[in-house]
PDB file of C-alpha atoms in Angstrom:
ATOM      1  CA  MET A   1     -64.966 186.398 -29.085  1.00  0.00           C
ATOM      2  CA  VAL A   2     -66.887 189.054 -30.907  1.00  0.00           C
ATOM      3  CA  ASP A   3     -67.753 192.295 -29.147  1.00  0.00           C
ATOM      4  CA  ALA A   4     -71.341 192.413 -28.024  1.00  0.00           C
ATOM      5  CA  VAL A   5     -71.749 195.966 -29.211  1.00  0.00           C
ATOM      6  CA  LEU A   6     -71.793 194.728 -32.781  1.00  0.00           C
ATOM      7  CA  PHE A   7     -75.150 192.956 -32.242  1.00  0.00           C
ATOM      8  CA  GLU A   8     -76.500 196.061 -30.545  1.00  0.00           C
ATOM      9  CA  PHE A   9     -75.640 198.249 -33.484  1.00  0.00           C
ATOM     10  CA  LEU A  10     -77.071 195.677 -35.968  1.00  0.00           C
ATOM     11  CA  HIS A  11     -80.250 195.421 -33.910  1.00  0.00           C
ATOM     12  CA  THR A  12     -80.706 199.198 -33.753  1.00  0.00           C
ATOM     13  CA  GLU A  13     -80.247 199.475 -37.462  1.00  0.00           C
ATOM     14  CA  MET A  14     -82.762 196.614 -38.098  1.00  0.00           C
ATOM     15  CA  VAL A  15     -85.403 198.383 -36.070  1.00  0.00           C
ATOM     16  CA  ALA A  16     -84.674 201.756 -37.737  1.00  0.00           C
ATOM     17  CA  GLU A  17     -84.761 200.209 -41.220  1.00  0.00           C
ATOM     18  CA  LEU A  18     -88.012 198.351 -40.765  1.00  0.00           C
ATOM     19  CA  TRP A  19     -89.495 201.469 -39.165  1.00  0.00           C
ATOM     20  CA  ALA A  20     -88.392 203.663 -41.985  1.00  0.00           C
ATOM     21  CA  HIS A  21     -90.338 201.635 -44.469  1.00  0.00           C
ATOM     22  CA  GLU A  22     -93.605 202.935 -43.278  1.00  0.00           C
ATOM     23  CA  ALA A  23     -92.928 206.165 -45.192  1.00  0.00           C
ATOM     24  CA  ASP A  24     -96.539 206.575 -46.216  1.00  0.00           C
ATOM     25  CA  PRO A  25     -98.135 209.670 -44.728  1.00  0.00           C
ATOM     26  CA  ASP A  26    -100.858 207.610 -43.078  1.00  0.00           C
ATOM     27  CA  PRO A  27     -99.312 204.368 -41.771  1.00  0.00           C
ATOM     28  CA  GLY A  28    -102.221 203.239 -39.624  1.00  0.00           C
ATOM     29  CA  PRO A  29    -101.860 200.666 -36.862  1.00  0.00           C
ATOM     30  CA  GLY A  30    -101.931 197.708 -39.293  1.00  0.00           C
ATOM     31  CA  GLU A  31     -98.609 198.719 -40.879  1.00  0.00           C
ATOM     32  CA  GLN A  32     -96.908 199.102 -37.600  1.00  0.00           C
ATOM     33  CA  LYS A  33     -98.037 195.643 -36.475  1.00  0.00           C
ATOM     34  CA  MET A  34     -96.602 194.292 -39.677  1.00  0.00           C
ATOM     35  CA  ASN A  35     -93.111 195.614 -38.878  1.00  0.00           C
ATOM     36  CA  LEU A  36     -93.261 194.217 -35.400  1.00  0.00           C
ATOM     37  CA  LEU A  37     -94.269 190.894 -36.876  1.00  0.00           C
ATOM     38  CA  VAL A  38     -91.297 190.931 -39.247  1.00  0.00           C
ATOM     39  CA  LEU A  39     -88.917 191.685 -36.347  1.00  0.00           C
ATOM     40  CA  GLU A  40     -90.466 189.028 -34.240  1.00  0.00           C
ATOM     41  CA  SER A  41     -90.250 186.395 -36.957  1.00  0.00           C
ATOM     42  CA  MET A  42     -86.554 187.314 -37.502  1.00  0.00           C
ATOM     43  CA  GLY A  43     -85.986 186.637 -33.840  1.00  0.00           C
ATOM     44  CA  PHE A  44     -87.958 183.408 -34.101  1.00  0.00           C
ATOM     45  CA  ARG A  45     -85.709 181.968 -36.793  1.00  0.00           C
ATOM     46  CA  VAL A  46     -82.534 182.985 -34.851  1.00  0.00           C
ATOM     47  CA  GLY A  47     -83.992 181.468 -31.809  1.00  0.00           C
ATOM     48  CA  GLN A  48     -84.665 178.168 -33.528  1.00  0.00           C
ATOM     49  CA  ALA A  49     -81.023 177.945 -34.628  1.00  0.00           C
ATOM     50  CA  LEU A  50     -79.739 178.955 -31.167  1.00  0.00           C
ATOM     51  CA  GLY A  51     -82.042 176.407 -29.625  1.00  0.00           C
ATOM     52  CA  GLU A  52     -80.248 173.722 -31.658  1.00  0.00           C
ATOM     53  CA  ARG A  53     -76.751 174.957 -31.015  1.00  0.00           C
ATOM     54  CA  LEU A  54     -76.627 176.130 -27.435  1.00  0.00           C
ATOM     55  CA  PRO A  55     -77.917 173.104 -25.450  1.00  0.00           C
ATOM     56  CA  ARG A  56     -75.495 170.868 -27.255  1.00  0.00           C
ATOM     57  CA  GLU A  57     -73.243 170.078 -24.245  1.00  0.00           C
ATOM     58  CA  THR A  58     -75.797 170.489 -21.547  1.00  0.00           C
ATOM     59  CA  LEU A  59     -77.630 167.496 -20.055  1.00  0.00           C
ATOM     60  CA  ALA A  60     -80.999 166.630 -21.273  1.00  0.00           C
ATOM     61  CA  LEU A  61     -83.568 169.185 -20.191  1.00  0.00           C
ATOM     62  CA  ARG A  62     -86.341 167.223 -18.642  1.00  0.00           C
ATOM     63  CA  GLU A  63     -88.859 169.714 -17.371  1.00  0.00           C
ATOM     64  CA  GLU A  64     -90.376 172.857 -18.630  1.00  0.00           C
ATOM     65  CA  LEU A  65     -88.957 174.758 -15.711  1.00  0.00           C
ATOM     66  CA  ASP A  66     -85.432 173.455 -16.684  1.00  0.00           C
ATOM     67  CA  VAL A  67     -85.930 174.811 -20.144  1.00  0.00           C
ATOM     68  CA  LEU A  68     -86.942 178.242 -18.748  1.00  0.00           C
ATOM     69  CA  LYS A  69     -83.977 178.305 -16.415  1.00  0.00           C
ATOM     70  CA  PHE A  70     -81.745 177.401 -19.343  1.00  0.00           C
ATOM     71  CA  LEU A  71     -83.188 180.431 -21.222  1.00  0.00           C
ATOM     72  CA  CYS A  72     -82.571 182.772 -18.288  1.00  0.00           C
ATOM     73  CA  LYS A  73     -79.016 181.543 -17.671  1.00  0.00           C
ATOM     74  CA  ASP A  74     -77.399 180.189 -20.812  1.00  0.00           C
ATOM     75  CA  LEU A  75     -79.323 181.840 -23.644  1.00  0.00           C
ATOM     76  CA  TRP A  76     -79.168 185.268 -21.965  1.00  0.00           C
ATOM     77  CA  VAL A  77     -75.475 184.991 -21.238  1.00  0.00           C
ATOM     78  CA  ALA A  78     -74.713 183.811 -24.807  1.00  0.00           C
ATOM     79  CA  VAL A  79     -76.672 186.713 -26.418  1.00  0.00           C
ATOM     80  CA  PHE A  80     -76.403 189.515 -23.872  1.00  0.00           C
ATOM     81  CA  GLN A  81     -73.452 188.499 -21.681  1.00  0.00           C
ATOM     82  CA  LYS A  82     -75.542 188.596 -18.496  1.00  0.00           C
ATOM     83  CA  GLN A  83     -78.110 186.482 -16.812  1.00  0.00           C
ATOM     84  CA  MET A  84     -81.793 187.271 -16.504  1.00  0.00           C
ATOM     85  CA  ASP A  85     -82.457 188.877 -13.209  1.00  0.00           C
ATOM     86  CA  SER A  86     -85.558 187.036 -12.114  1.00  0.00           C
ATOM     87  CA  LEU A  87     -87.836 184.269 -13.173  1.00  0.00           C
ATOM     88  CA  ARG A  88     -91.304 183.827 -11.697  1.00  0.00           C
ATOM     89  CA  THR A  89     -93.952 181.284 -12.515  1.00  0.00           C
ATOM     90  CA  ASN A  90     -97.436 180.407 -11.462  1.00  0.00           C
ATOM     91  CA  HIS A  91     -96.667 176.752 -12.275  1.00  0.00           C
ATOM     92  CA  GLN A  92     -99.659 176.735 -14.584  1.00  0.00           C
ATOM     93  CA  GLY A  93     -97.705 177.568 -17.713  1.00  0.00           C
ATOM     94  CA  THR A  94     -97.070 181.258 -17.266  1.00  0.00           C
ATOM     95  CA  TYR A  95     -93.571 182.615 -16.640  1.00  0.00           C
ATOM     96  CA  VAL A  96     -92.427 186.086 -16.109  1.00  0.00           C
ATOM     97  CA  LEU A  97     -88.772 186.909 -16.882  1.00  0.00           C
ATOM     98  CA  GLN A  98     -87.474 190.170 -15.572  1.00  0.00           C
ATOM     99  CA  ASP A  99     -84.361 191.948 -16.609  1.00  0.00           C
ATOM    100  CA  SER A 100     -83.624 195.120 -14.591  1.00  0.00           C
ATOM    101  CA  SER A 101     -81.044 196.353 -17.068  1.00  0.00           C
ATOM    102  CA  PHE A 102     -81.805 195.087 -20.571  1.00  0.00           C
ATOM    103  CA  PRO A 103     -78.748 195.596 -22.765  1.00  0.00           C
ATOM    104  CA  LEU A 104     -80.701 196.735 -25.849  1.00  0.00           C
ATOM    105  CA  LEU A 105     -82.468 199.381 -23.820  1.00  0.00           C
ATOM    106  CA  VAL A 106     -79.765 200.472 -21.456  1.00  0.00           C
ATOM    107  CA  ARG A 107     -78.189 202.942 -23.911  1.00  0.00           C
ATOM    108  CA  MET A 108     -81.444 204.757 -24.529  1.00  0.00           C
ATOM    109  CA  ALA A 109     -82.675 206.231 -21.312  1.00  0.00           C
ATOM    110  CA  SER A 110     -83.072 205.608 -17.710  1.00  0.00           C
ATOM    111  CA  GLY A 111     -86.586 206.229 -16.476  1.00  0.00           C
ATOM    112  CA  LEU A 112     -89.824 207.021 -18.213  1.00  0.00           C
ATOM    113  CA  GLN A 113     -88.510 208.683 -21.364  1.00  0.00           C
ATOM    114  CA  TYR A 114     -89.111 206.658 -24.627  1.00  0.00           C
ATOM    115  CA  VAL A 115     -91.370 204.132 -22.927  1.00  0.00           C
ATOM    116  CA  GLU A 116     -93.660 204.244 -26.048  1.00  0.00           C
ATOM    117  CA  GLU A 117     -90.734 203.484 -28.375  1.00  0.00           C
ATOM    118  CA  ALA A 118     -89.468 200.554 -26.407  1.00  0.00           C
ATOM    119  CA  PRO A 119     -91.721 197.810 -27.757  1.00  0.00           C
ATOM    120  CA  LYS A 120     -90.165 197.816 -31.215  1.00  0.00           C
ATOM    121  CA  PHE A 121     -86.819 197.205 -29.561  1.00  0.00           C
ATOM    122  CA  LEU A 122     -88.202 194.189 -27.734  1.00  0.00           C
ATOM    123  CA  ALA A 123     -89.905 192.529 -30.648  1.00  0.00           C
ATOM    124  CA  PHE A 124     -86.779 190.709 -31.864  1.00  0.00           C
ATOM    125  CA  THR A 125     -86.070 189.400 -28.395  1.00  0.00           C
ATOM    126  CA  CYS A 126     -89.579 188.128 -27.979  1.00  0.00           C
ATOM    127  CA  GLY A 127     -89.183 186.197 -31.176  1.00  0.00           C
ATOM    128  CA  LEU A 128     -85.810 184.899 -29.973  1.00  0.00           C
ATOM    129  CA  LEU A 129     -87.356 183.494 -26.811  1.00  0.00           C
ATOM    130  CA  ARG A 130     -90.248 181.972 -28.767  1.00  0.00           C
ATOM    131  CA  GLY A 131     -87.908 180.384 -31.351  1.00  0.00           C
ATOM    132  CA  THR A 132     -85.623 178.835 -28.780  1.00  0.00           C
ATOM    133  CA  LEU A 133     -88.627 177.464 -26.871  1.00  0.00           C
ATOM    134  CA  SER A 134     -90.110 176.021 -29.925  1.00  0.00           C
ATOM    135  CA  THR A 135     -86.952 174.075 -30.864  1.00  0.00           C
ATOM    136  CA  LEU A 136     -86.825 172.791 -27.322  1.00  0.00           C
ATOM    137  CA  GLY A 137     -90.362 171.515 -27.755  1.00  0.00           C
ATOM    138  CA  ILE A 138     -92.489 174.168 -26.058  1.00  0.00           C
ATOM    139  CA  LYS A 139     -95.054 176.089 -28.021  1.00  0.00           C
ATOM    140  CA  SER A 140     -95.532 179.472 -26.435  1.00  0.00           C
ATOM    141  CA  LEU A 141     -96.537 183.073 -26.756  1.00  0.00           C
ATOM    142  CA  VAL A 142     -94.063 185.669 -25.627  1.00  0.00           C
ATOM    143  CA  THR A 143     -94.867 189.327 -24.937  1.00  0.00           C
ATOM    144  CA  ALA A 144     -92.803 192.094 -23.447  1.00  0.00           C
ATOM    145  CA  SER A 145     -93.633 195.134 -21.401  1.00  0.00           C
ATOM    146  CA  VAL A 146     -91.674 198.124 -20.130  1.00  0.00           C
ATOM    147  CA  ALA A 147     -92.554 200.139 -17.088  1.00  0.00           C
ATOM    148  CA  ALA A 148     -89.418 202.155 -16.916  1.00  0.00           C
ATOM    149  CA  LEU A 149     -86.236 201.872 -18.965  1.00  0.00           C
ATOM    150  CA  PRO A 150     -83.966 199.921 -18.970  1.00  0.00           C
ATOM    151  CA  ALA A 151     -85.986 197.366 -16.914  1.00  0.00           C
ATOM    152  CA  CYS A 152     -88.299 195.134 -18.907  1.00  0.00           C
ATOM    153  CA  ARG A 153     -90.401 192.014 -18.392  1.00  0.00           C
ATOM    154  CA  PHE A 154     -90.979 189.131 -20.776  1.00  0.00           C
ATOM    155  CA  GLN A 155     -94.086 187.108 -20.245  1.00  0.00           C
ATOM    156  CA  VAL A 156     -94.066 183.526 -21.587  1.00  0.00           C
ATOM    157  CA  VAL A 157     -97.393 181.720 -21.816  1.00  0.00           C
ATOM    158  CA  VAL A 158     -97.086 178.085 -22.721  1.00  0.00           C
ATOM    159  CA  GLN A 159     -99.738 176.836 -25.088  1.00  0.00           C
ATOM    160  CA  ARG A 160    -100.815 173.449 -24.232  1.00  0.00           C
ATOM    161  CA  SER A 161    -102.986 171.802 -26.814  1.00  0.00           C
TER     162      SER A 161
ATOM    163  CA  MET B   1     -87.677 148.328 -38.468  1.00  0.00           C
ATOM    164  CA  VAL B   2     -86.753 151.904 -37.957  1.00  0.00           C
ATOM    165  CA  HIS B   3     -90.262 152.556 -36.797  1.00  0.00           C
ATOM    166  CA  THR B   4     -90.104 149.901 -34.082  1.00  0.00           C
ATOM    167  CA  SER B   5     -86.767 151.332 -32.977  1.00  0.00           C
ATOM    168  CA  LEU B   6     -88.462 154.721 -32.671  1.00  0.00           C
ATOM    169  CA  ASP B   7     -90.899 153.166 -30.311  1.00  0.00           C
ATOM    170  CA  VAL B   8     -88.044 151.845 -28.222  1.00  0.00           C
ATOM    171  CA  VAL B   9     -86.454 155.313 -28.193  1.00  0.00           C
ATOM    172  CA  ASP B  10     -89.627 156.804 -26.866  1.00  0.00           C
ATOM    173  CA  GLU B  11     -89.828 154.106 -24.235  1.00  0.00           C
ATOM    174  CA  LYS B  12     -86.313 154.854 -23.071  1.00  0.00           C
ATOM    175  CA  ILE B  13     -86.941 158.572 -22.947  1.00  0.00           C
ATOM    176  CA  SER B  14     -90.044 158.258 -20.839  1.00  0.00           C
ATOM    177  CA  ALA B  15     -88.397 155.722 -18.536  1.00  0.00           C
ATOM    178  CA  MET B  16     -85.430 158.029 -18.015  1.00  0.00           C
ATOM    179  CA  GLY B  17     -87.706 160.863 -17.050  1.00  0.00           C
ATOM    180  CA  LYS B  18     -88.167 159.272 -13.703  1.00  0.00           C
ATOM    181  CA  ALA B  19     -84.474 158.430 -13.158  1.00  0.00           C
ATOM    182  CA  LEU B  20     -81.714 160.796 -12.017  1.00  0.00           C
ATOM    183  CA  VAL B  21     -80.858 163.577 -14.270  1.00  0.00           C
ATOM    184  CA  ASP B  22     -77.109 163.731 -13.766  1.00  0.00           C
ATOM    185  CA  GLN B  23     -75.985 161.340 -16.369  1.00  0.00           C
ATOM    186  CA  ARG B  24     -75.241 162.042 -20.011  1.00  0.00           C
ATOM    187  CA  GLU B  25     -78.495 160.979 -21.277  1.00  0.00           C
ATOM    188  CA  LEU B  26     -78.311 162.150 -24.858  1.00  0.00           C
ATOM    189  CA  TYR B  27     -76.775 158.916 -26.063  1.00  0.00           C
ATOM    190  CA  LEU B  28     -79.200 156.074 -25.726  1.00  0.00           C
ATOM    191  CA  GLY B  29     -76.891 153.206 -26.530  1.00  0.00           C
ATOM    192  CA  LEU B  30     -77.786 149.923 -28.173  1.00  0.00           C
ATOM    193  CA  LEU B  31     -81.471 149.854 -28.564  1.00  0.00           C
ATOM    194  CA  TYR B  32     -81.908 146.158 -29.202  1.00  0.00           C
ATOM    195  CA  PRO B  33     -80.058 143.580 -31.259  1.00  0.00           C
ATOM    196  CA  THR B  34     -81.880 141.748 -33.982  1.00  0.00           C
ATOM    197  CA  GLU B  35     -80.564 138.999 -36.204  1.00  0.00           C
ATOM    198  CA  ASP B  36     -78.867 140.954 -38.904  1.00  0.00           C
ATOM    199  CA  TYR B  37     -78.675 144.483 -37.541  1.00  0.00           C
ATOM    200  CA  LYS B  38     -77.941 146.515 -34.483  1.00  0.00           C
ATOM    201  CA  VAL B  39     -79.743 149.744 -33.937  1.00  0.00           C
ATOM    202  CA  TYR B  40     -78.379 152.692 -31.957  1.00  0.00           C
ATOM    203  CA  GLY B  41     -80.235 155.801 -30.885  1.00  0.00           C
ATOM    204  CA  TYR B  42     -79.401 159.355 -29.851  1.00  0.00           C
ATOM    205  CA  VAL B  43     -81.731 162.133 -28.787  1.00  0.00           C
ATOM    206  CA  THR B  44     -80.974 165.796 -28.765  1.00  0.00           C
ATOM    207  CA  ASN B  45     -82.394 168.450 -26.449  1.00  0.00           C
ATOM    208  CA  SER B  46     -84.618 169.570 -29.199  1.00  0.00           C
ATOM    209  CA  LYS B  47     -86.199 166.130 -29.283  1.00  0.00           C
ATOM    210  CA  VAL B  48     -84.644 165.272 -32.664  1.00  0.00           C
ATOM    211  CA  LYS B  49     -83.863 161.552 -32.748  1.00  0.00           C
ATOM    212  CA  PHE B  50     -80.987 160.042 -34.698  1.00  0.00           C
ATOM    213  CA  VAL B  51     -81.260 156.342 -35.392  1.00  0.00           C
ATOM    214  CA  MET B  52     -78.288 154.352 -36.755  1.00  0.00           C
ATOM    215  CA  VAL B  53     -78.722 150.864 -38.161  1.00  0.00           C
ATOM    216  CA  VAL B  54     -75.554 148.844 -38.333  1.00  0.00           C
ATOM    217  CA  ASP B  55     -74.902 145.526 -39.991  1.00  0.00           C
ATOM    218  CA  SER B  56     -74.126 142.980 -37.306  1.00  0.00           C
ATOM    219  CA  SER B  57     -71.449 141.329 -39.424  1.00  0.00           C
ATOM    220  CA  ASN B  58     -69.189 144.188 -38.713  1.00  0.00           C
ATOM    221  CA  PRO B  59     -67.583 143.109 -35.394  1.00  0.00           C
ATOM    222  CA  ALA B  60     -65.256 145.951 -34.713  1.00  0.00           C
ATOM    223  CA  LEU B  61     -67.659 148.886 -34.049  1.00  0.00           C
ATOM    224  CA  ARG B  62     -66.854 150.087 -30.581  1.00  0.00           C
ATOM    225  CA  ASP B  63     -69.147 152.048 -28.385  1.00  0.00           C
ATOM    226  CA  ASN B  64     -67.077 155.153 -28.415  1.00  0.00           C
ATOM    227  CA  GLU B  65     -66.928 155.044 -32.198  1.00  0.00           C
ATOM    228  CA  ILE B  66     -70.661 155.130 -32.355  1.00  0.00           C
ATOM    229  CA  ARG B  67     -70.683 157.910 -29.832  1.00  0.00           C
ATOM    230  CA  SER B  68     -68.315 160.010 -31.938  1.00  0.00           C
ATOM    231  CA  MET B  69     -70.388 159.312 -35.060  1.00  0.00           C
ATOM    232  CA  PHE B  70     -73.511 160.598 -33.329  1.00  0.00           C
ATOM    233  CA  ARG B  71     -71.554 163.630 -32.109  1.00  0.00           C
ATOM    234  CA  LYS B  72     -70.564 164.379 -35.701  1.00  0.00           C
ATOM    235  CA  LEU B  73     -74.119 163.905 -36.849  1.00  0.00           C
ATOM    236  CA  HIS B  74     -75.359 166.251 -34.193  1.00  0.00           C
ATOM    237  CA  ASN B  75     -72.802 168.876 -35.076  1.00  0.00           C
ATOM    238  CA  SER B  76     -73.665 168.719 -38.797  1.00  0.00           C
ATOM    239  CA  TYR B  77     -77.373 168.814 -38.068  1.00  0.00           C
ATOM    240  CA  THR B  78     -76.787 171.962 -35.949  1.00  0.00           C
ATOM    241  CA  ASP B  79     -74.948 173.566 -38.822  1.00  0.00           C
ATOM    242  CA  VAL B  80     -77.851 172.736 -41.110  1.00  0.00           C
ATOM    243  CA  MET B  81     -80.259 174.346 -38.733  1.00  0.00           C
ATOM    244  CA  CYS B  82     -78.180 177.495 -38.628  1.00  0.00           C
ATOM    245  CA  ASN B  83     -78.323 177.887 -42.400  1.00  0.00           C
ATOM    246  CA  PRO B  84     -80.703 180.752 -42.999  1.00  0.00           C
ATOM    247  CA  PHE B  85     -81.899 179.132 -46.289  1.00  0.00           C
ATOM    248  CA  TYR B  86     -83.064 176.057 -44.458  1.00  0.00           C
ATOM    249  CA  ASN B  87     -86.592 175.992 -42.980  1.00  0.00           C
ATOM    250  CA  PRO B  88     -86.993 173.782 -40.024  1.00  0.00           C
ATOM    251  CA  GLY B  89     -89.056 170.714 -40.815  1.00  0.00           C
ATOM    252  CA  ASP B  90     -87.998 170.513 -44.459  1.00  0.00           C
ATOM    253  CA  ARG B  91     -86.099 167.618 -45.891  1.00  0.00           C
ATOM    254  CA  ILE B  92     -82.314 168.288 -45.528  1.00  0.00           C
ATOM    255  CA  GLN B  93     -80.735 169.047 -48.849  1.00  0.00           C
ATOM    256  CA  SER B  94     -77.401 170.346 -47.680  1.00  0.00           C
ATOM    257  CA  ARG B  95     -74.514 168.896 -49.642  1.00  0.00           C
ATOM    258  CA  ALA B  96     -72.160 169.461 -46.782  1.00  0.00           C
ATOM    259  CA  PHE B  97     -74.335 167.334 -44.533  1.00  0.00           C
ATOM    260  CA  ASP B  98     -74.643 164.571 -47.148  1.00  0.00           C
ATOM    261  CA  SER B  99     -70.910 164.448 -47.739  1.00  0.00           C
ATOM    262  CA  MET B 100     -70.209 164.235 -44.011  1.00  0.00           C
ATOM    263  CA  VAL B 101     -72.615 161.352 -43.649  1.00  0.00           C
ATOM    264  CA  THR B 102     -71.200 159.458 -46.652  1.00  0.00           C
ATOM    265  CA  SER B 103     -67.661 159.930 -45.464  1.00  0.00           C
ATOM    266  CA  MET B 104     -68.564 158.662 -42.022  1.00  0.00           C
ATOM    267  CA  MET B 105     -70.232 155.547 -43.533  1.00  0.00           C
ATOM    268  CA  ILE B 106     -67.271 154.908 -45.819  1.00  0.00           C
ATOM    269  CA  GLN B 107     -64.932 155.067 -42.876  1.00  0.00           C
ATOM    270  CA  VAL B 108     -66.836 152.281 -41.111  1.00  0.00           C
ATOM    271  CA  CYS B 109     -67.211 149.829 -44.005  1.00  0.00           C
TER     272      CYS B 109
END
């Protein structure tokens, strides 16, 4: 089995590389959004492939809640070697997934330092969640928020047409 | 004929939604026998449906052979999905996938 730290290093470099590209003196908020979008779409494609590969041996996932539980347990364990700490829902299509010690943030700080920098480290993971959900048949919008490192929350809003 | 079998697949999926969840429900089994052909179905968790049409004149195709063929199909499809050059929703152009399918069909005939 490959060491998890390799993915952490790769992810850190990805964020650094995409961020370094806005070398213009006046990046503006549009440029930054572009980089977040690139990261998120990378996560989306990876999530699509994982959504095909991971549930292979599991039983058919019947309900939306089953799919979310699958994300919190199996997907998180496969990618981050731990389970999501809590899953809450309002049963109307909104789910809040909380991780009190997110592996990609845990090395950075513990507390309020770097809270502004945290979103770019969460973009890939938001895309990952969205991609896996889309392969499993659920169209959604995933956002992340950080109150204090390394705890973070992912909010999944299911788009019903 | 494949389209009517797709309707049967959808019927089975919606019927199973009300039944117990603790069985291996990915493999749907013999959908319905017609005069010349038998049709088998398999659904993945990502709602991708595999339909296999088999000539009825071949008597020796056992259930577990069909299951193993579907499993191989599912594995190859997963590999195609993981290919970064493949965009989900496109027609599959992978040569590895095609050769796996042909070798499987040759084995049976």
